[in-house]
PDB file of C-alpha atoms in Angstrom:
ATOM      1  CA  MET A 223      11.709 -22.624  -4.900  1.00  0.00           C
ATOM      2  CA  VAL A 224      13.466 -19.572  -3.472  1.00  0.00           C
ATOM      3  CA  ALA A 225      11.341 -16.783  -2.024  1.00  0.00           C
ATOM      4  CA  ILE A 226      11.745 -13.276  -3.376  1.00  0.00           C
ATOM      5  CA  ALA A 227       9.290 -11.573  -1.045  1.00  0.00           C
ATOM      6  CA  ALA A 228       6.735 -13.507   0.970  1.00  0.00           C
ATOM      7  CA  VAL A 229       4.567 -15.464  -1.474  1.00  0.00           C
ATOM      8  CA  VAL A 230       6.282 -14.115  -4.587  1.00  0.00           C
ATOM      9  CA  ALA A 231       8.835 -16.748  -5.536  1.00  0.00           C
ATOM     10  CA  LEU A 232      10.791 -18.002  -8.465  1.00  0.00           C
ATOM     11  CA  VAL A 233       9.429 -21.399  -9.502  1.00  0.00           C
ATOM     12  CA  GLY A 234      11.694 -24.427  -9.314  1.00  0.00           C
ATOM     13  CA  GLY A 235      14.538 -25.579  -7.166  1.00  0.00           C
ATOM     14  CA  CYS A 236      14.845 -28.599  -4.906  1.00  0.00           C
ATOM     15  CA  ALA A 237      16.870 -29.858  -1.986  1.00  0.00           C
ATOM     16  CA  ARG A 238      19.398 -31.580  -4.228  1.00  0.00           C
ATOM     17  CA  ALA A 239      21.517 -29.399  -6.484  1.00  0.00           C
ATOM     18  CA  PRO A 240      20.414 -29.870 -10.108  1.00  0.00           C
ATOM     19  CA  GLU A 241      22.673 -31.180 -12.785  1.00  0.00           C
ATOM     20  CA  PRO A 242      24.060 -28.233 -14.739  1.00  0.00           C
ATOM     21  CA  ALA A 243      22.219 -27.707 -18.000  1.00  0.00           C
ATOM     22  CA  GLN A 244      24.108 -27.051 -21.200  1.00  0.00           C
ATOM     23  CA  ALA A 245      23.647 -23.461 -22.349  1.00  0.00           C
ATOM     24  CA  PRO A 246      21.480 -23.033 -25.451  1.00  0.00           C
ATOM     25  CA  THR A 247      23.465 -22.033 -28.499  1.00  0.00           C
ATOM     26  CA  ALA A 248      22.771 -19.729 -31.414  1.00  0.00           C
ATOM     27  CA  SER A 249      23.219 -22.698 -33.768  1.00  0.00           C
ATOM     28  CA  ALA A 250      20.216 -24.340 -32.103  1.00  0.00           C
ATOM     29  CA  ALA A 251      18.004 -21.273 -32.623  1.00  0.00           C
ATOM     30  CA  PRO A 252      14.662 -21.771 -34.362  1.00  0.00           C
ATOM     31  CA  ARG A 253      15.188 -21.385 -38.106  1.00  0.00           C
ATOM     32  CA  SER A 254      12.808 -18.480 -38.678  1.00  0.00           C
ATOM     33  CA  ILE A 255      14.410 -16.383 -35.958  1.00  0.00           C
ATOM     34  CA  ALA A 256      17.932 -17.232 -37.076  1.00  0.00           C
ATOM     35  CA  GLN A 257      17.085 -16.330 -40.680  1.00  0.00           C
ATOM     36  CA  ASN A 258      15.468 -13.016 -39.750  1.00  0.00           C
ATOM     37  CA  GLY A 259      18.232 -12.144 -37.290  1.00  0.00           C
ATOM     38  CA  VAL A 260      15.728 -10.704 -34.821  1.00  0.00           C
ATOM     39  CA  LEU A 261      13.691 -11.901 -31.838  1.00  0.00           C
ATOM     40  CA  ARG A 262      10.390 -10.034 -31.704  1.00  0.00           C
ATOM     41  CA  VAL A 263       8.962  -9.879 -28.177  1.00  0.00           C
ATOM     42  CA  CYS A 264       5.526  -8.418 -27.443  1.00  0.00           C
ATOM     43  CA  SER A 265       5.239  -6.622 -24.104  1.00  0.00           C
ATOM     44  CA  THR A 266       2.665  -4.266 -22.606  1.00  0.00           C
ATOM     45  CA  GLY A 267       5.224  -1.890 -21.098  1.00  0.00           C
ATOM     46  CA  ASP A 268       2.861  -1.034 -18.238  1.00  0.00           C
ATOM     47  CA  TYR A 269       3.438  -3.677 -15.592  1.00  0.00           C
ATOM     48  CA  ARG A 270       6.364  -2.909 -13.336  1.00  0.00           C
ATOM     49  CA  PRO A 271       8.653  -4.440 -12.243  1.00  0.00           C
ATOM     50  CA  PHE A 272       8.292  -6.843 -15.188  1.00  0.00           C
ATOM     51  CA  THR A 273       7.929  -4.451 -18.117  1.00  0.00           C
ATOM     52  CA  TYR A 274       7.897  -0.678 -18.491  1.00  0.00           C
ATOM     53  CA  ARG A 275       8.011   1.556 -21.560  1.00  0.00           C
ATOM     54  CA  ALA A 276       8.910   5.133 -20.660  1.00  0.00           C
ATOM     55  CA  PRO A 277       7.412   8.114 -22.518  1.00  0.00           C
ATOM     56  CA  ASP A 278      10.667   8.446 -24.484  1.00  0.00           C
ATOM     57  CA  GLY A 279      10.263   4.871 -25.747  1.00  0.00           C
ATOM     58  CA  THR A 280      12.962   3.219 -23.632  1.00  0.00           C
ATOM     59  CA  TRP A 281      12.170  -0.131 -22.036  1.00  0.00           C
ATOM     60  CA  SER A 282      13.096  -1.627 -18.662  1.00  0.00           C
ATOM     61  CA  GLY A 283      12.024  -4.407 -16.347  1.00  0.00           C
ATOM     62  CA  PHE A 284      12.666  -7.954 -15.193  1.00  0.00           C
ATOM     63  CA  ASP A 285      11.313  -9.561 -18.355  1.00  0.00           C
ATOM     64  CA  VAL A 286      12.766  -6.892 -20.635  1.00  0.00           C
ATOM     65  CA  ASP A 287      16.209  -7.807 -19.329  1.00  0.00           C
ATOM     66  CA  ALA A 288      15.346 -11.502 -19.650  1.00  0.00           C
ATOM     67  CA  ALA A 289      14.349 -10.951 -23.287  1.00  0.00           C
ATOM     68  CA  GLY A 290      17.696  -9.286 -23.918  1.00  0.00           C
ATOM     69  CA  ASP A 291      19.529 -12.277 -22.482  1.00  0.00           C
ATOM     70  CA  MET A 292      17.450 -14.608 -24.631  1.00  0.00           C
ATOM     71  CA  ALA A 293      18.272 -12.646 -27.784  1.00  0.00           C
ATOM     72  CA  ARG A 294      21.985 -12.728 -26.945  1.00  0.00           C
ATOM     73  CA  ALA A 295      21.812 -16.494 -26.490  1.00  0.00           C
ATOM     74  CA  LEU A 296      20.098 -16.752 -29.878  1.00  0.00           C
ATOM     75  CA  GLY A 297      22.706 -14.520 -31.480  1.00  0.00           C
ATOM     76  CA  VAL A 298      20.066 -12.125 -32.833  1.00  0.00           C
ATOM     77  CA  ARG A 299      18.806  -8.588 -32.270  1.00  0.00           C
ATOM     78  CA  LEU A 300      15.946  -7.960 -29.818  1.00  0.00           C
ATOM     79  CA  GLU A 301      12.908  -6.039 -31.041  1.00  0.00           C
ATOM     80  CA  LEU A 302      10.335  -5.122 -28.404  1.00  0.00           C
ATOM     81  CA  VAL A 303       6.818  -4.778 -29.807  1.00  0.00           C
ATOM     82  CA  PRO A 304       4.232  -2.808 -27.786  1.00  0.00           C
ATOM     83  CA  THR A 305       0.963  -4.618 -27.108  1.00  0.00           C
ATOM     84  CA  THR A 306      -1.951  -4.339 -24.687  1.00  0.00           C
ATOM     85  CA  TRP A 307      -3.465  -6.801 -22.247  1.00  0.00           C
ATOM     86  CA  LYS A 308      -6.615  -6.844 -24.361  1.00  0.00           C
ATOM     87  CA  THR A 309      -4.789  -7.729 -27.608  1.00  0.00           C
ATOM     88  CA  LEU A 310      -1.943  -9.763 -26.103  1.00  0.00           C
ATOM     89  CA  VAL A 311      -3.028 -13.221 -27.260  1.00  0.00           C
ATOM     90  CA  ALA A 312      -4.012 -12.017 -30.732  1.00  0.00           C
ATOM     91  CA  ASP A 313      -0.676 -10.224 -31.196  1.00  0.00           C
ATOM     92  CA  VAL A 314       1.423 -13.280 -30.344  1.00  0.00           C
ATOM     93  CA  GLY A 315       2.353 -14.879 -33.634  1.00  0.00           C
ATOM     94  CA  ALA A 316       0.870 -12.000 -35.637  1.00  0.00           C
ATOM     95  CA  THR A 317       3.322  -9.256 -34.689  1.00  0.00           C
ATOM     96  CA  CYS A 318       5.858 -11.066 -32.490  1.00  0.00           C
ATOM     97  CA  ASP A 319       7.475 -14.424 -31.789  1.00  0.00           C
ATOM     98  CA  LEU A 320       6.480 -14.541 -28.122  1.00  0.00           C
ATOM     99  CA  ALA A 321       5.166 -12.311 -25.344  1.00  0.00           C
ATOM    100  CA  MET A 322       6.962 -11.518 -22.096  1.00  0.00           C
ATOM    101  CA  GLY A 323       6.146  -9.259 -19.190  1.00  0.00           C
ATOM    102  CA  GLY A 324       4.568 -10.705 -16.051  1.00  0.00           C
ATOM    103  CA  ILE A 325       1.957 -12.752 -17.932  1.00  0.00           C
ATOM    104  CA  SER A 326      -0.185 -14.943 -15.689  1.00  0.00           C
ATOM    105  CA  VAL A 327      -0.965 -18.478 -16.783  1.00  0.00           C
ATOM    106  CA  SER A 328      -4.710 -18.847 -17.303  1.00  0.00           C
ATOM    107  CA  PRO A 329      -6.989 -21.467 -18.898  1.00  0.00           C
ATOM    108  CA  GLU A 330      -8.429 -18.826 -21.235  1.00  0.00           C
ATOM    109  CA  ARG A 331      -5.022 -17.887 -22.643  1.00  0.00           C
ATOM    110  CA  ALA A 332      -3.903 -21.521 -22.756  1.00  0.00           C
ATOM    111  CA  LYS A 333      -6.832 -22.323 -25.089  1.00  0.00           C
ATOM    112  CA  GLN A 334      -5.449 -19.906 -27.686  1.00  0.00           C
ATOM    113  CA  ALA A 335      -1.678 -20.006 -27.206  1.00  0.00           C
ATOM    114  CA  ARG A 336       1.149 -21.930 -25.529  1.00  0.00           C
ATOM    115  CA  PHE A 337       2.893 -21.211 -22.231  1.00  0.00           C
ATOM    116  CA  THR A 338       6.491 -21.940 -21.352  1.00  0.00           C
ATOM    117  CA  THR A 339       7.518 -23.552 -18.105  1.00  0.00           C
ATOM    118  CA  PRO A 340       6.443 -21.106 -15.341  1.00  0.00           C
ATOM    119  CA  TYR A 341       9.214 -18.984 -13.854  1.00  0.00           C
ATOM    120  CA  LEU A 342       7.434 -17.147 -11.005  1.00  0.00           C
ATOM    121  CA  GLN A 343       4.834 -17.941  -8.363  1.00  0.00           C
ATOM    122  CA  ASP A 344       2.426 -15.093  -7.598  1.00  0.00           C
ATOM    123  CA  GLY A 345      -1.152 -14.373  -6.530  1.00  0.00           C
ATOM    124  CA  LYS A 346      -3.904 -11.746  -6.442  1.00  0.00           C
ATOM    125  CA  ALA A 347      -4.165  -9.370  -3.487  1.00  0.00           C
ATOM    126  CA  ALA A 348      -5.319  -5.777  -3.017  1.00  0.00           C
ATOM    127  CA  ILE A 349      -3.757  -2.339  -2.801  1.00  0.00           C
ATOM    128  CA  THR A 350      -5.330   0.777  -1.318  1.00  0.00           C
ATOM    129  CA  ARG A 351      -4.397   4.129   0.189  1.00  0.00           C
ATOM    130  CA  CYS A 352      -2.685   3.657   3.517  1.00  0.00           C
ATOM    131  CA  ASP A 353      -5.237   5.856   5.278  1.00  0.00           C
ATOM    132  CA  GLU A 354      -7.939   3.424   4.076  1.00  0.00           C
ATOM    133  CA  ALA A 355      -6.058   0.206   4.824  1.00  0.00           C
ATOM    134  CA  ASP A 356      -8.045  -0.578   7.989  1.00  0.00           C
ATOM    135  CA  ARG A 357     -11.180  -0.978   5.842  1.00  0.00           C
ATOM    136  CA  PHE A 358      -9.817  -3.968   3.951  1.00  0.00           C
ATOM    137  CA  HIS A 359      -8.477  -7.266   5.273  1.00  0.00           C
ATOM    138  CA  ASP A 360      -9.722  -9.827   2.775  1.00  0.00           C
ATOM    139  CA  LEU A 361     -11.698 -10.173  -0.457  1.00  0.00           C
ATOM    140  CA  ALA A 362     -15.018 -10.033   1.405  1.00  0.00           C
ATOM    141  CA  ASP A 363     -14.150  -6.555   2.658  1.00  0.00           C
ATOM    142  CA  VAL A 364     -13.427  -5.444  -0.895  1.00  0.00           C
ATOM    143  CA  ASP A 365     -16.649  -6.814  -2.341  1.00  0.00           C
ATOM    144  CA  GLN A 366     -18.998  -4.504  -0.483  1.00  0.00           C
ATOM    145  CA  PRO A 367     -21.567  -1.954  -1.673  1.00  0.00           C
ATOM    146  CA  GLY A 368     -20.003   1.475  -1.992  1.00  0.00           C
ATOM    147  CA  VAL A 369     -16.458   0.173  -2.540  1.00  0.00           C
ATOM    148  CA  ARG A 370     -14.936   1.382  -5.818  1.00  0.00           C
ATOM    149  CA  VAL A 371     -12.462  -1.059  -7.395  1.00  0.00           C
ATOM    150  CA  ILE A 372     -10.290   0.362 -10.162  1.00  0.00           C
ATOM    151  CA  VAL A 373      -9.015  -1.878 -12.966  1.00  0.00           C
ATOM    152  CA  ASN A 374      -7.267  -1.740 -16.322  1.00  0.00           C
ATOM    153  CA  PRO A 375      -9.428  -3.516 -18.959  1.00  0.00           C
ATOM    154  CA  GLY A 376      -8.548  -6.657 -20.857  1.00  0.00           C
ATOM    155  CA  GLY A 377      -6.179  -8.509 -18.539  1.00  0.00           C
ATOM    156  CA  GLY A 378      -6.240 -10.975 -15.682  1.00  0.00           C
ATOM    157  CA  ASN A 379      -7.185  -8.359 -13.106  1.00  0.00           C
ATOM    158  CA  ALA A 380     -10.319  -7.447 -15.056  1.00  0.00           C
ATOM    159  CA  ALA A 381     -11.248 -11.125 -15.429  1.00  0.00           C
ATOM    160  CA  PHE A 382     -10.782 -11.656 -11.692  1.00  0.00           C
ATOM    161  CA  ASP A 383     -12.935  -8.653 -10.807  1.00  0.00           C
ATOM    162  CA  GLN A 384     -15.710  -9.738 -13.137  1.00  0.00           C
ATOM    163  CA  SER A 385     -15.728 -13.237 -11.631  1.00  0.00           C
ATOM    164  CA  HIS A 386     -15.371 -12.402  -7.939  1.00  0.00           C
ATOM    165  CA  LEU A 387     -16.868  -8.954  -7.321  1.00  0.00           C
ATOM    166  CA  HIS A 388     -20.665  -8.887  -7.130  1.00  0.00           C
ATOM    167  CA  GLN A 389     -21.406  -5.893  -4.887  1.00  0.00           C
ATOM    168  CA  ALA A 390     -18.495  -3.500  -5.301  1.00  0.00           C
ATOM    169  CA  SER A 391     -18.453  -0.977  -8.152  1.00  0.00           C
ATOM    170  CA  ILE A 392     -15.804  -1.482 -10.847  1.00  0.00           C
ATOM    171  CA  VAL A 393     -14.097   1.650 -12.168  1.00  0.00           C
ATOM    172  CA  THR A 394     -12.227   1.214 -15.456  1.00  0.00           C
ATOM    173  CA  TRP A 395      -9.037   3.171 -16.152  1.00  0.00           C
ATOM    174  CA  PRO A 396      -7.359   2.690 -19.561  1.00  0.00           C
ATOM    175  CA  ASP A 397      -3.708   3.343 -18.642  1.00  0.00           C
ATOM    176  CA  ASN A 398      -2.019   0.835 -16.353  1.00  0.00           C
ATOM    177  CA  ASN A 399       1.032   3.097 -15.972  1.00  0.00           C
ATOM    178  CA  THR A 400      -1.052   5.825 -14.283  1.00  0.00           C
ATOM    179  CA  ILE A 401      -3.736   3.715 -12.611  1.00  0.00           C
ATOM    180  CA  PHE A 402      -1.975   3.772  -9.242  1.00  0.00           C
ATOM    181  CA  ASP A 403      -1.813   7.573  -9.360  1.00  0.00           C
ATOM    182  CA  GLN A 404      -5.581   7.516  -9.778  1.00  0.00           C
ATOM    183  CA  LEU A 405      -5.916   5.220  -6.783  1.00  0.00           C
ATOM    184  CA  ALA A 406      -3.677   7.439  -4.652  1.00  0.00           C
ATOM    185  CA  ALA A 407      -5.677  10.523  -5.723  1.00  0.00           C
ATOM    186  CA  GLY A 408      -8.951   8.972  -4.556  1.00  0.00           C
ATOM    187  CA  ALA A 409     -10.558   8.077  -7.896  1.00  0.00           C
ATOM    188  CA  ALA A 410     -11.207   4.615  -6.405  1.00  0.00           C
ATOM    189  CA  ASP A 411     -10.852   2.876  -3.060  1.00  0.00           C
ATOM    190  CA  VAL A 412      -8.907  -0.244  -3.929  1.00  0.00           C
ATOM    191  CA  MET A 413      -7.344  -2.239  -6.759  1.00  0.00           C
ATOM    192  CA  ILE A 414      -6.857  -5.991  -7.082  1.00  0.00           C
ATOM    193  CA  THR A 415      -3.649  -7.058  -8.795  1.00  0.00           C
ATOM    194  CA  ASP A 416      -0.665  -9.373  -8.366  1.00  0.00           C
ATOM    195  CA  VAL A 417       1.418  -9.406  -5.201  1.00  0.00           C
ATOM    196  CA  SER A 418       4.562  -8.750  -7.251  1.00  0.00           C
ATOM    197  CA  GLU A 419       3.103  -5.508  -8.624  1.00  0.00           C
ATOM    198  CA  ILE A 420       1.714  -4.483  -5.229  1.00  0.00           C
ATOM    199  CA  ARG A 421       5.107  -4.870  -3.582  1.00  0.00           C
ATOM    200  CA  TRP A 422       6.721  -2.800  -6.320  1.00  0.00           C
ATOM    201  CA  GLN A 423       4.116  -0.031  -6.175  1.00  0.00           C
ATOM    202  CA  THR A 424       4.072   0.225  -2.376  1.00  0.00           C
ATOM    203  CA  SER A 425       7.867   0.451  -2.355  1.00  0.00           C
ATOM    204  CA  THR A 426       7.761   3.435  -4.725  1.00  0.00           C
ATOM    205  CA  ASN A 427       4.587   5.178  -3.487  1.00  0.00           C
ATOM    206  CA  ARG A 428       4.388   5.495   0.276  1.00  0.00           C
ATOM    207  CA  ALA A 429       0.750   6.610   0.085  1.00  0.00           C
ATOM    208  CA  LEU A 430      -0.268   3.091  -0.969  1.00  0.00           C
ATOM    209  CA  CYS A 431      -0.416  -0.054   1.167  1.00  0.00           C
ATOM    210  CA  GLY A 432      -0.951  -3.715   0.350  1.00  0.00           C
ATOM    211  CA  VAL A 433      -3.843  -5.835   1.604  1.00  0.00           C
ATOM    212  CA  ALA A 434      -3.558  -9.636   2.054  1.00  0.00           C
ATOM    213  CA  VAL A 435      -0.154  -9.738   0.328  1.00  0.00           C
ATOM    214  CA  ASP A 436       1.033 -12.510   2.678  1.00  0.00           C
ATOM    215  CA  HIS A 437      -2.209 -14.464   2.182  1.00  0.00           C
ATOM    216  CA  PRO A 438      -3.315 -13.704  -1.386  1.00  0.00           C
ATOM    217  CA  PHE A 439      -6.739 -14.441  -2.791  1.00  0.00           C
ATOM    218  CA  THR A 440      -5.336 -16.769  -5.461  1.00  0.00           C
ATOM    219  CA  SER A 441      -2.208 -18.705  -6.397  1.00  0.00           C
ATOM    220  CA  GLU A 442      -0.889 -17.986  -9.882  1.00  0.00           C
ATOM    221  CA  GLN A 443       2.185 -18.545 -12.018  1.00  0.00           C
ATOM    222  CA  LYS A 444       3.974 -16.325 -14.510  1.00  0.00           C
ATOM    223  CA  ALA A 445       5.217 -17.682 -17.827  1.00  0.00           C
ATOM    224  CA  TYR A 446       6.023 -16.570 -21.356  1.00  0.00           C
ATOM    225  CA  LEU A 447       3.380 -16.826 -24.081  1.00  0.00           C
ATOM    226  CA  LEU A 448       3.958 -18.293 -27.553  1.00  0.00           C
ATOM    227  CA  PRO A 449       1.643 -18.902 -30.510  1.00  0.00           C
ATOM    228  CA  THR A 450       0.299 -22.379 -31.139  1.00  0.00           C
ATOM    229  CA  GLY A 451       2.464 -24.343 -33.540  1.00  0.00           C
ATOM    230  CA  SER A 452       5.725 -22.804 -32.311  1.00  0.00           C
ATOM    231  CA  GLU A 453       7.056 -26.042 -30.829  1.00  0.00           C
ATOM    232  CA  GLU A 454      10.658 -25.392 -31.870  1.00  0.00           C
ATOM    233  CA  LEU A 455      10.783 -22.012 -30.150  1.00  0.00           C
ATOM    234  CA  LEU A 456       8.890 -23.379 -27.134  1.00  0.00           C
ATOM    235  CA  ARG A 457      11.481 -26.128 -26.619  1.00  0.00           C
ATOM    236  CA  TRP A 458      14.340 -23.656 -27.039  1.00  0.00           C
ATOM    237  CA  THR A 459      12.775 -21.170 -24.592  1.00  0.00           C
ATOM    238  CA  ASP A 460      12.113 -23.832 -21.959  1.00  0.00           C
ATOM    239  CA  HIS A 461      15.741 -24.921 -22.266  1.00  0.00           C
ATOM    240  CA  TRP A 462      16.900 -21.315 -21.949  1.00  0.00           C
ATOM    241  CA  LEU A 463      14.697 -20.882 -18.856  1.00  0.00           C
ATOM    242  CA  ASP A 464      16.235 -23.982 -17.273  1.00  0.00           C
ATOM    243  CA  VAL A 465      19.755 -22.676 -17.872  1.00  0.00           C
ATOM    244  CA  ALA A 466      18.918 -19.121 -16.758  1.00  0.00           C
ATOM    245  CA  SER A 467      17.463 -20.433 -13.514  1.00  0.00           C
ATOM    246  CA  HIS A 468      20.706 -22.197 -12.619  1.00  0.00           C
ATOM    247  CA  ASP A 469      23.506 -20.057 -14.059  1.00  0.00           C
ATOM    248  CA  GLY A 470      22.817 -16.902 -12.035  1.00  0.00           C
ATOM    249  CA  THR A 471      20.815 -15.034 -14.687  1.00  0.00           C
ATOM    250  CA  TYR A 472      17.533 -15.146 -12.781  1.00  0.00           C
ATOM    251  CA  ALA A 473      19.312 -14.687  -9.468  1.00  0.00           C
ATOM    252  CA  ALA A 474      20.724 -11.381 -10.717  1.00  0.00           C
ATOM    253  CA  LEU A 475      17.360 -10.255 -12.105  1.00  0.00           C
ATOM    254  CA  SER A 476      15.655 -11.210  -8.851  1.00  0.00           C
ATOM    255  CA  GLN A 477      18.117  -9.133  -6.844  1.00  0.00           C
ATOM    256  CA  LYS A 478      17.804  -6.170  -9.216  1.00  0.00           C
ATOM    257  CA  TYR A 479      14.016  -6.005  -9.435  1.00  0.00           C
ATOM    258  CA  PHE A 480      12.734  -7.725  -6.310  1.00  0.00           C
ATOM    259  CA  GLY A 481      15.650  -7.153  -3.950  1.00  0.00           C
ATOM    260  CA  GLY A 482      15.565 -10.785  -2.845  1.00  0.00           C
ATOM    261  CA  ALA A 483      17.644 -13.900  -3.160  1.00  0.00           C
ATOM    262  CA  GLY A 484      17.603 -15.059  -6.726  1.00  0.00           C
ATOM    263  CA  GLY A 485      17.946 -18.279  -8.579  1.00  0.00           C
ATOM    264  CA  ARG A 486      15.824 -21.386  -8.556  1.00  0.00           C
TER     265      ARG A 486
END
């Protein structure tokens, strides 16, 4: 496992160099995708640096680029399908072949869909305005009467808040692309999210600072989400992930979006 930034790390790697994996080929593509000539990938477009959909409809992000590489390996066209954190699991299989975009592995999602091999180690921490940072050092400081915790509904952050916050007030904001602007403007005191997102947001907004990013509240993994019954695509994607982790693909994405050493 090679660190990107503190606890955020690409999953995999070992002391001994792995045997090189054979690159997946278009001829080995799942039949339905090969016949349709398109790989449909659901993504929320609101979780940088993994996925972002700009107002003009253009997409960018770590997993957006990864999806493009996957489609090229399959020899098909990539179609990105907007989804939300609330409808993510339902949309997989209904409107797309798989979902990508910083998706955390969770027991709840695993009951309804399938996860690939994890590709990133992450964890929950907090983000607040820098002038308020001295108030918060750990989760106990966050869960206090009078503390306003902002959250986007339907995803892992909302589930975490509901399970772990018993005294703080939860403020819901529907747009994850503008939620950090709300935090910076004082609409809430703190937000709990993944270390990867906190590091991205604090690097682009100097008014915000991370809390407990080196000692997160949880340990989580990121993976891609597929519908149940998609064993052929799951095997192909896991093979693609193995190759991408050793041929420099993930190293380049890591450098581009996290600024750290890449590869697994």
